[in-house]
PDB file of C-alpha atoms in Angstrom:
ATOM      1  CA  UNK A 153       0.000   0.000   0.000  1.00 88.00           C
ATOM      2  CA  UNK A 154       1.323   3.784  -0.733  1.00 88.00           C
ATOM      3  CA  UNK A 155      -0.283   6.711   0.541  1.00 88.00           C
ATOM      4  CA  UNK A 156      -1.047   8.996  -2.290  1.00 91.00           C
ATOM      5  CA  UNK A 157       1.107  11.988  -2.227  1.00 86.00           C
ATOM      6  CA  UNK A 158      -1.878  14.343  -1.141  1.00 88.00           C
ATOM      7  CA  UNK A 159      -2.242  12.702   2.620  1.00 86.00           C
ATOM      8  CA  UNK A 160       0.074  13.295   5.197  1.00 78.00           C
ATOM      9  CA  UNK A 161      -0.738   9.902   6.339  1.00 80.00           C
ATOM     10  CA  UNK A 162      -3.325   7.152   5.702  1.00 87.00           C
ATOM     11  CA  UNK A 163      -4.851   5.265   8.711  1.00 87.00           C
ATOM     12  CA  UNK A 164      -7.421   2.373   9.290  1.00 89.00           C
ATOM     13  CA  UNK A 165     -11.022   3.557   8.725  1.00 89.00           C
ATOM     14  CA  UNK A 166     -13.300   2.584  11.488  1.00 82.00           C
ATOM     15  CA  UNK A 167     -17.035   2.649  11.605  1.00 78.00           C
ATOM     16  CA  UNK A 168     -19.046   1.210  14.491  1.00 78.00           C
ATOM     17  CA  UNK A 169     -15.577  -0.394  15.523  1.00 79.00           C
ATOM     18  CA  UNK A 170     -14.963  -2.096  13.299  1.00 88.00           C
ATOM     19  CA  UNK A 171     -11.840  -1.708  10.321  1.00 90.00           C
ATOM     20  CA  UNK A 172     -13.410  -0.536   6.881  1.00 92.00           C
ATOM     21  CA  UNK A 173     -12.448  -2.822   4.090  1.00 92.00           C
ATOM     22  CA  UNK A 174     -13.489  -0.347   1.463  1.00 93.00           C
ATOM     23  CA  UNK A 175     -12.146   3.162   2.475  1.00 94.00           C
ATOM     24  CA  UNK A 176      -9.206   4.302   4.172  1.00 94.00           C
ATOM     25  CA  UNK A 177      -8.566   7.894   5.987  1.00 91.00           C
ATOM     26  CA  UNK A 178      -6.597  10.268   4.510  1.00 90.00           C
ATOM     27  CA  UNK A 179      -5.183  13.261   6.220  1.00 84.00           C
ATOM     28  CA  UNK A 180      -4.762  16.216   4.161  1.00 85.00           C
ATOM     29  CA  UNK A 181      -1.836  18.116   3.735  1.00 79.00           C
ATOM     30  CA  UNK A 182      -4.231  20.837   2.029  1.00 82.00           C
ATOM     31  CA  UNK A 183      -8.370  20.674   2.765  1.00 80.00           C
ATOM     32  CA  UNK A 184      -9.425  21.571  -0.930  1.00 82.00           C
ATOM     33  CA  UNK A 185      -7.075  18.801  -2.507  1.00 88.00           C
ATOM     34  CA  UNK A 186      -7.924  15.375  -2.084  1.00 92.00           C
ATOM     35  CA  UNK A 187      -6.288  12.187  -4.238  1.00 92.00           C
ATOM     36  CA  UNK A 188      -6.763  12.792  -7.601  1.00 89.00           C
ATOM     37  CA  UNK A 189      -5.917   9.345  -8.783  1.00 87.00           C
ATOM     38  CA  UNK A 190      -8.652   7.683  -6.637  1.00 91.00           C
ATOM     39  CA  UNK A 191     -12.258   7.703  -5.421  1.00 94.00           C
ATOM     40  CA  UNK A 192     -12.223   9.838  -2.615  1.00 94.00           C
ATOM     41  CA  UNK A 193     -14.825  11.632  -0.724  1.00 93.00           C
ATOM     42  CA  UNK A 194     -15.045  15.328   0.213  1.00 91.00           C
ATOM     43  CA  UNK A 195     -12.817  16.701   2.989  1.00 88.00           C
ATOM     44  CA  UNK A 196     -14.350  16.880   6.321  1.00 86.00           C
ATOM     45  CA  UNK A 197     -12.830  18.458   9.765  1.00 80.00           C
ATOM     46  CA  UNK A 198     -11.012  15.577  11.964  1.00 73.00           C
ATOM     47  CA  UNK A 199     -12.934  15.023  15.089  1.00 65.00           C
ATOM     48  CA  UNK A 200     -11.181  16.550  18.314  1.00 55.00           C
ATOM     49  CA  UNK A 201      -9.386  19.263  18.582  1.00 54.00           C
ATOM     50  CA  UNK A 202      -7.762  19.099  15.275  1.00 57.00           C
ATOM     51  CA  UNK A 203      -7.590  21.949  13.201  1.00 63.00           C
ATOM     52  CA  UNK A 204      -6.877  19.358  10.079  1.00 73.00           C
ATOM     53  CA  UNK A 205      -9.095  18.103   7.611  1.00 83.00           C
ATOM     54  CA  UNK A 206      -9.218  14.187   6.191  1.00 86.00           C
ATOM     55  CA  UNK A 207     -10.824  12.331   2.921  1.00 92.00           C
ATOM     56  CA  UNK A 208     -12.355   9.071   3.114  1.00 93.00           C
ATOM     57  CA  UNK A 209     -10.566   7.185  -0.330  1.00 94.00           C
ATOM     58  CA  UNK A 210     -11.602   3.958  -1.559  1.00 95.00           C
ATOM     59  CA  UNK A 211      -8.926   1.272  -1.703  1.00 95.00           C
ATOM     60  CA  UNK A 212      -8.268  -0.282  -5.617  1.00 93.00           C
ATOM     61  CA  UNK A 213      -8.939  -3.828  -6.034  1.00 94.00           C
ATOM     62  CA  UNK A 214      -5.394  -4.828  -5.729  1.00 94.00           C
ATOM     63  CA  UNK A 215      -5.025  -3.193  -2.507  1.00 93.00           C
ATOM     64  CA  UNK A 216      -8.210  -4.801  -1.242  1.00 92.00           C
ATOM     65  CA  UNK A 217      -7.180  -8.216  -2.279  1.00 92.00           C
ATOM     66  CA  UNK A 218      -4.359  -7.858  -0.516  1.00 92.00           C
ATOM     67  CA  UNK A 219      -6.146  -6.550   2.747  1.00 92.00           C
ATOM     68  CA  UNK A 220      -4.212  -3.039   2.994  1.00 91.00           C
ATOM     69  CA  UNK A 221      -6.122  -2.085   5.613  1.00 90.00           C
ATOM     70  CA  UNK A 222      -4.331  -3.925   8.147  1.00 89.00           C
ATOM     71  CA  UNK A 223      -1.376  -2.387   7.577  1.00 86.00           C
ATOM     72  CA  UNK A 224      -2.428   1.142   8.261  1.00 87.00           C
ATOM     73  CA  UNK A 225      -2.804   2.384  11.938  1.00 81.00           C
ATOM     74  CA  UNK A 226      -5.096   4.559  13.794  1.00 81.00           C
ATOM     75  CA  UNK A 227      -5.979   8.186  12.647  1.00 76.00           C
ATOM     76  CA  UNK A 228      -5.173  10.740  15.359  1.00 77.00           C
ATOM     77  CA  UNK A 229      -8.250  12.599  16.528  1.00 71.00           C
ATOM     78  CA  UNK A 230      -6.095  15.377  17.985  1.00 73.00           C
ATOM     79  CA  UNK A 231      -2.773  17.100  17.147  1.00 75.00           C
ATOM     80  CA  UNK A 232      -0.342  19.544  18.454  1.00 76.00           C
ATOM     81  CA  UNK A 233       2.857  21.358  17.913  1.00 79.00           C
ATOM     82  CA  UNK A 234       5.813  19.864  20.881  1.00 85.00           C
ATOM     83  CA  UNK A 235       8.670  21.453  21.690  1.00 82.00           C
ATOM     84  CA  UNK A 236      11.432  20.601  23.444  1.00 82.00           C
ATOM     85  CA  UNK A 237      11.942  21.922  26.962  1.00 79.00           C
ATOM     86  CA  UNK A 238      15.170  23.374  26.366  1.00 80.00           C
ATOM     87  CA  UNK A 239      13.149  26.310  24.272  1.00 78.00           C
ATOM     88  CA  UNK A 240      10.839  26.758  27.487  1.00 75.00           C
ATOM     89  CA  UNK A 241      12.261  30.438  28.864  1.00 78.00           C
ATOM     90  CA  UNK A 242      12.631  33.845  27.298  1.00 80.00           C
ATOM     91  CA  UNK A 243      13.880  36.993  28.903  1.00 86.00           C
ATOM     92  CA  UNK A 244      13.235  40.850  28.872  1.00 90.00           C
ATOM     93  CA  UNK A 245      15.248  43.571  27.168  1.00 94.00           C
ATOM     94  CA  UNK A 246      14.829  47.339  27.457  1.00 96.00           C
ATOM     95  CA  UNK A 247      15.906  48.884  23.936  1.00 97.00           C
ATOM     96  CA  UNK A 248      16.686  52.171  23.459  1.00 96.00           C
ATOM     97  CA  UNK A 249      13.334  54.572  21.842  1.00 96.00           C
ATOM     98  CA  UNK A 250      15.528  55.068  19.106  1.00 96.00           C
ATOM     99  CA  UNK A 251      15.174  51.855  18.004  1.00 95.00           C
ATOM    100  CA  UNK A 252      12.421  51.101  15.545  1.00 92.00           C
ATOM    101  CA  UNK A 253      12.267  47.229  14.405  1.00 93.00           C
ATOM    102  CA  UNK A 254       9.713  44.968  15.548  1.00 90.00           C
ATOM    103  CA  UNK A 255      12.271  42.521  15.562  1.00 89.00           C
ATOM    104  CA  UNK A 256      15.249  42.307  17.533  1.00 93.00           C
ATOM    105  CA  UNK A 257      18.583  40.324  16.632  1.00 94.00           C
ATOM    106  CA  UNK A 258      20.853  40.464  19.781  1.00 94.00           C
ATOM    107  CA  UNK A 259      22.557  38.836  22.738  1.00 95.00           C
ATOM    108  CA  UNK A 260      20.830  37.422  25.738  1.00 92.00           C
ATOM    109  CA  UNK A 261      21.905  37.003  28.898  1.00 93.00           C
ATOM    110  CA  UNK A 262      22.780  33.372  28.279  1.00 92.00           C
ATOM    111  CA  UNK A 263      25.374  34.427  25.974  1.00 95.00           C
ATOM    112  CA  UNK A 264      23.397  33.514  22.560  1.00 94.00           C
ATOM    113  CA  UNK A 265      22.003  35.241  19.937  1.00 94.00           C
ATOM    114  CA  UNK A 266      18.253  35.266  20.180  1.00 89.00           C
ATOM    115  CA  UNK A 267      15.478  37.035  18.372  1.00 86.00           C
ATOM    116  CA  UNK A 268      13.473  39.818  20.406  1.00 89.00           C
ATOM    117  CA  UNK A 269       9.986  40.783  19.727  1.00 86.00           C
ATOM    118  CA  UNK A 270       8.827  44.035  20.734  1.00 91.00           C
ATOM    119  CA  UNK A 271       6.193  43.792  23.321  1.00 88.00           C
ATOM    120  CA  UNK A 272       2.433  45.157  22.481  1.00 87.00           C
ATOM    121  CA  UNK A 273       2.015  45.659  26.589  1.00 88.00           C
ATOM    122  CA  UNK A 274       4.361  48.614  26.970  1.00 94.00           C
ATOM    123  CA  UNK A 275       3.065  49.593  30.326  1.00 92.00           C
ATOM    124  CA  UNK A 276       1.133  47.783  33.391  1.00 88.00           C
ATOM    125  CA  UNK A 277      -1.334  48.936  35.687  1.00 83.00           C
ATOM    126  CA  UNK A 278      -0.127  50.547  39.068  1.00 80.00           C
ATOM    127  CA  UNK A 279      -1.122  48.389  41.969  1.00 75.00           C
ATOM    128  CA  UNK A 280       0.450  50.810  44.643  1.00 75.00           C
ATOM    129  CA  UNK A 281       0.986  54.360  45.855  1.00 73.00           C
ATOM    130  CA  UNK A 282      -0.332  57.041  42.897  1.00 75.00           C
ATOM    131  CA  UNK A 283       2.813  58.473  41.617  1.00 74.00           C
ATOM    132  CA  UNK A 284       1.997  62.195  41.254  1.00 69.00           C
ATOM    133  CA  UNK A 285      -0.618  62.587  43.539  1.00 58.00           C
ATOM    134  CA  UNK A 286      -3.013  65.449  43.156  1.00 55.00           C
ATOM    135  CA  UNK A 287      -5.972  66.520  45.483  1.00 51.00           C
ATOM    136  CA  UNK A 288      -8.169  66.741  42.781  1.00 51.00           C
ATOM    137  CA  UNK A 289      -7.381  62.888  41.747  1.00 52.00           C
ATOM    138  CA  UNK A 290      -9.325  59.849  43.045  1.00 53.00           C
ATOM    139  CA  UNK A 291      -7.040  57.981  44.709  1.00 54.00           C
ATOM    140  CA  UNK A 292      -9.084  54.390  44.393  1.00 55.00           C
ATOM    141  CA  UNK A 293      -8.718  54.510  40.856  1.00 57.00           C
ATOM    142  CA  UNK A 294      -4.996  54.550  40.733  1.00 62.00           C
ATOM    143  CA  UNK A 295      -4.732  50.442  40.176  1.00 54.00           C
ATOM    144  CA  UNK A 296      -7.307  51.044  37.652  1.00 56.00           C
ATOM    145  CA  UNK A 297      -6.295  53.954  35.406  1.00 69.00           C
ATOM    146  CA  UNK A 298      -2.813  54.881  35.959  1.00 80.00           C
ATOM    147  CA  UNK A 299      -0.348  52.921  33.895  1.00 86.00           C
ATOM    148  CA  UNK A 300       3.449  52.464  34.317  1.00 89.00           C
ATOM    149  CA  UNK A 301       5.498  52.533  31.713  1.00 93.00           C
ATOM    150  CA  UNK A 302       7.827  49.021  32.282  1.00 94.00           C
ATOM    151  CA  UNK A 303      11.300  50.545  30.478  1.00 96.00           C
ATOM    152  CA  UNK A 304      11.049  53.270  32.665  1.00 95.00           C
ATOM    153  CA  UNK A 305      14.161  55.449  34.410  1.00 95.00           C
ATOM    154  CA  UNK A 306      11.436  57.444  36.575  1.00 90.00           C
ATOM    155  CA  UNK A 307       9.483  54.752  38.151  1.00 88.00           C
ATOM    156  CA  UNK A 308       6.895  54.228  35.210  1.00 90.00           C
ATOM    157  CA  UNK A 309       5.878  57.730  34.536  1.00 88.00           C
ATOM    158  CA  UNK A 310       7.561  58.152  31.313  1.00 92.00           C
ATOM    159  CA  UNK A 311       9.620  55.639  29.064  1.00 95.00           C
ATOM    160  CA  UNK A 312      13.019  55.368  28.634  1.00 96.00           C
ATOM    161  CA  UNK A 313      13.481  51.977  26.734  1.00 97.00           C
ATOM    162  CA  UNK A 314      11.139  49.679  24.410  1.00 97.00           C
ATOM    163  CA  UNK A 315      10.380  46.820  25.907  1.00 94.00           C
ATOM    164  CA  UNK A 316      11.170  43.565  24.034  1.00 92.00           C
ATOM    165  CA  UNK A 317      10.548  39.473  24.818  1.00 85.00           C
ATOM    166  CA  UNK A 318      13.200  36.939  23.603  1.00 84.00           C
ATOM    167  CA  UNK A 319      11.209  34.321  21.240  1.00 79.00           C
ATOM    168  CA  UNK A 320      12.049  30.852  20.133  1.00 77.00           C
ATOM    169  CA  UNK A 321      12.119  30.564  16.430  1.00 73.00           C
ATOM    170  CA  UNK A 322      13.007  26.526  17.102  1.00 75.00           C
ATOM    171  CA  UNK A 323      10.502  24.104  14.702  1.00 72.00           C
ATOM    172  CA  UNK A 324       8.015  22.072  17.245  1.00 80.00           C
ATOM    173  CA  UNK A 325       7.220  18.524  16.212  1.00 86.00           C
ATOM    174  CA  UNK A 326       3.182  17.946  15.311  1.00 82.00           C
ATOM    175  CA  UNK A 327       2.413  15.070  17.095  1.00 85.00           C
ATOM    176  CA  UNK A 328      -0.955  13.382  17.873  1.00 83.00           C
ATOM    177  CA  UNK A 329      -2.832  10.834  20.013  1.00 83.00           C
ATOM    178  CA  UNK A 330      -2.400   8.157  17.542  1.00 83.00           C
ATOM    179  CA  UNK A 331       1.002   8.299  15.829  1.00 85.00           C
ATOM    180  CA  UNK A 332       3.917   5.759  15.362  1.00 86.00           C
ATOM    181  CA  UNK A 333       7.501   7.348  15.294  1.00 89.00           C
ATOM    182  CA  UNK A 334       7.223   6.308  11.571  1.00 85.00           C
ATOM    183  CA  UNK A 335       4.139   9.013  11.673  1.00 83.00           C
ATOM    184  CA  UNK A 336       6.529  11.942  13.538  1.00 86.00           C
ATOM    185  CA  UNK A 337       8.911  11.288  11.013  1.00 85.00           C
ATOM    186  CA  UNK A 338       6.754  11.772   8.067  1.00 79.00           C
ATOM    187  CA  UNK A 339       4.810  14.194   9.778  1.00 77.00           C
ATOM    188  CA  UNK A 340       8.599  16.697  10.444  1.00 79.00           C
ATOM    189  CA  UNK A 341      10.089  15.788   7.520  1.00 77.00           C
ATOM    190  CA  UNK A 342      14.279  17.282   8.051  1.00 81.00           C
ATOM    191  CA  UNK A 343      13.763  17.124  12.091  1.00 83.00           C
ATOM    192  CA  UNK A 344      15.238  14.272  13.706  1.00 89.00           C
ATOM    193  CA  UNK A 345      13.312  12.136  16.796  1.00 90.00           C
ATOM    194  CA  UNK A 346      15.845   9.931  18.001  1.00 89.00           C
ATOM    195  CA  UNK A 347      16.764  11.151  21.924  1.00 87.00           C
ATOM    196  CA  UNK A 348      14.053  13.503  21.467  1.00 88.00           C
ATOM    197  CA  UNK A 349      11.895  10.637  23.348  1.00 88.00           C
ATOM    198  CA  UNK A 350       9.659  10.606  20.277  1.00 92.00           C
ATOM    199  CA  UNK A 351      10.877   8.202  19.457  1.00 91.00           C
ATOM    200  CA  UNK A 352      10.184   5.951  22.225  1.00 91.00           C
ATOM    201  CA  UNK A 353       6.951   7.720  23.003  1.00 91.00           C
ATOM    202  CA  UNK A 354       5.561   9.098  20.025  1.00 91.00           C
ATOM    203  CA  UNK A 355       2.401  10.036  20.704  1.00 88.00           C
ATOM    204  CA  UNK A 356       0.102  12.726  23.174  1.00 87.00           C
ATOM    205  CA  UNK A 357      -1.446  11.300  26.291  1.00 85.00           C
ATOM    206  CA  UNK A 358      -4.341  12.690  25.780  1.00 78.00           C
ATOM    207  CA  UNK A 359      -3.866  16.446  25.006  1.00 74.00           C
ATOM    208  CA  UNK A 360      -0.530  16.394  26.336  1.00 82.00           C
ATOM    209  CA  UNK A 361       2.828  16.230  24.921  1.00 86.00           C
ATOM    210  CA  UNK A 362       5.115  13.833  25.775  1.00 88.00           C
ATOM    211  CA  UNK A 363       7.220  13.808  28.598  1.00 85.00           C
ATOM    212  CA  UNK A 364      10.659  16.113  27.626  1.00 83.00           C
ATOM    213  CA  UNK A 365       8.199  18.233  25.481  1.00 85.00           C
ATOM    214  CA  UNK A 366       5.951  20.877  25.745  1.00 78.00           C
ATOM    215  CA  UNK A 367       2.892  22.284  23.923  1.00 71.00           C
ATOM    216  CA  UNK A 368      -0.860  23.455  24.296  1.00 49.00           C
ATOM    217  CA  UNK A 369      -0.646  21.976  27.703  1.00 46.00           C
ATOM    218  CA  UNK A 370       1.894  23.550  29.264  1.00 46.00           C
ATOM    219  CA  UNK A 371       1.141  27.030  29.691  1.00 42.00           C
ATOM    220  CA  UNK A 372       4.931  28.405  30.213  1.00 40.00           C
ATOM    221  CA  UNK A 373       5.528  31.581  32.510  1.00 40.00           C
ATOM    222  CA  UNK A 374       8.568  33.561  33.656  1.00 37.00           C
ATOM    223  CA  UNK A 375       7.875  37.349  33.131  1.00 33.00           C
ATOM    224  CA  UNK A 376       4.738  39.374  33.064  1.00 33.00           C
ATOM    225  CA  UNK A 377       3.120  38.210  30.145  1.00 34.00           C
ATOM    226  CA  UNK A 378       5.617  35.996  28.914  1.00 36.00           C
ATOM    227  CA  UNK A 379       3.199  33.325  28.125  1.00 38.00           C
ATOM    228  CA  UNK A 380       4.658  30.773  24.796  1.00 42.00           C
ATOM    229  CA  UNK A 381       2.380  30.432  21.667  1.00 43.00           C
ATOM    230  CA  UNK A 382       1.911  26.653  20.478  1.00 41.00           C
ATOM    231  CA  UNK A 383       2.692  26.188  17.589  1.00 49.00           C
ATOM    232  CA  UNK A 384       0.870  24.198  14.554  1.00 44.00           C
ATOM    233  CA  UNK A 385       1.878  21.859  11.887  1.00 49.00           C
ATOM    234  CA  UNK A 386       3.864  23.505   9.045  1.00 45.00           C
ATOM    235  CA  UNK A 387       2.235  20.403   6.859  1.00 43.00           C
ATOM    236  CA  UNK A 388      -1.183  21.675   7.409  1.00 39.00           C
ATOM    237  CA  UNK A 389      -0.521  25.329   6.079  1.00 39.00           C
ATOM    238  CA  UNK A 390       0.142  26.832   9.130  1.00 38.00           C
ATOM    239  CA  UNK A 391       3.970  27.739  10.656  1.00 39.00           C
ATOM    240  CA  UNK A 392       5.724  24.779  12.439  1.00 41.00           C
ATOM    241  CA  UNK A 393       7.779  27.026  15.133  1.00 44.00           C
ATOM    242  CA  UNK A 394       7.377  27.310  19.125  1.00 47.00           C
ATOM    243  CA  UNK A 395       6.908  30.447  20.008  1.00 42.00           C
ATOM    244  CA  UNK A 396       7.422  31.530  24.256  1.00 38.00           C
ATOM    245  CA  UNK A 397       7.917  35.308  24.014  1.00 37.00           C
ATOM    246  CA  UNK A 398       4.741  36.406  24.716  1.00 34.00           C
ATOM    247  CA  UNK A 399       3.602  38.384  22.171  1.00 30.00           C
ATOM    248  CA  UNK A 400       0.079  38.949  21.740  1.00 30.00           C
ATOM    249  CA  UNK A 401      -1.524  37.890  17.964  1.00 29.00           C
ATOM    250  CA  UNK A 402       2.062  36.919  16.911  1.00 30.00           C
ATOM    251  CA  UNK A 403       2.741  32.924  16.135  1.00 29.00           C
ATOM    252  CA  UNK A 404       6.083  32.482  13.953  1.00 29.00           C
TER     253      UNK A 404
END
């Protein structure tokens, strides 16, 4: 059996629980293109919380002689983007207001090079003492209304710096529930499992990555803010990279 060259993979079809011996599943490297050389069905969303789209394709009579089914595997209901652990921190940097990229290049404090995005949240609310207090201002509202800038020389009141988060621009792995290493492999085509544990333990339990890894389920936090942005699966037309600076609206 040989998955057409429009699937990412092809698994077992099961209905009622038991294996199809007419159609197999195909999953979709792009929802509007199924296999052109076969009877195939119309795409349809994969159950879960997969963003990724499958065919149902028949299998020729060759294939069905031979009973191709059982050599396929399950389909994975749900996917995500892992990454390894080691791309799990970021750090803050106070640029000068002269500076005007939205993008940093530039040395952390680790002694690497590392890519800085400028933050969106420039400022934070003041939880304490009003700085600047006037009779004639409400006091109470202070934690509400008055914001501090964060690059600040003057205790927040006015900025002296832009503030930027360091952000990985390492490729994830797309993993899901049902996957062989043989899957991981053709799923990250160029990015090696082997002492990644993928390839011991190559699929999610449940929504989670595996252990060494980390994805939708592991909300990662060192600064304000500083919250990483899973990543998805380059194959299914979206970037493949882990992203842990924080950034609101930005995924790379």
């Amino acid at each position: 059996f040989e998955c057409p060259p429009e699937c990412v993979t092809c698994a077992a079809e099961e209905y009622l629980g038991t294996t199809s011996k007419t159609y197999f599943s195909c999953l979709l490297r792009d929802k509007k293109l199924v296999p052109k050389q076969r009877f195939c069905k119309d795409a349809e969303a994969v159950s879960g919380t997969s963003p990724h789209y499958r065919s149902k394709c028949k299998f020729t009579p060759d294939e069905a002689e031979e009973e191709a089914w059982d050599e396929l595997g399950e389909q994975s209901a749900t996917t995500t983007c892992c990454c390894a652990k080691s791309e799990a921190w970021t750090e803050t940097k106070c640029l000068d207001l002269t500076t005007t990229d939205a993008v940093w290049l530039g040395r952390s404090s680790r002694g690497t090079t590392e890519t800085f995005f400028r933050s969106d949240v420039q400022t934070s609310s003041n939880r304490s003492n009003c700085l600047r207090w006037k009779e004639t201002d409400c006091v109470e509202h202070c934690d509400r209304y008055q914001q501090l800038y964060k690059c600040s020389s003057d205790g927040g009141l006015s900025p002296s710096g832009w503030l930027y988060y360091r952000v990985s621009l390492d490729a994830g792995w797309c993993v899901g529930d049902a996957t062989s290493a043989g899957d991981v492999e053709k799923w990250n085509p160029g990015k090696p499992i082997k002492g990644t544990g993928l390839d011991t333990s190559p699929r999610l339990n449940g929504a989670k990555c595996p252990a060494g890894l980390f994805g939708l389920d592991t909300p990662w936090k060192e600064h304000e803010g500083a919250l990483h942005h899973p990543c998805r699966c380059s194959w299914a037309g979206f970037p493949n990279k882990c992203n842990t600076g924080g950034i609101p609206g930005v995924l790379v």
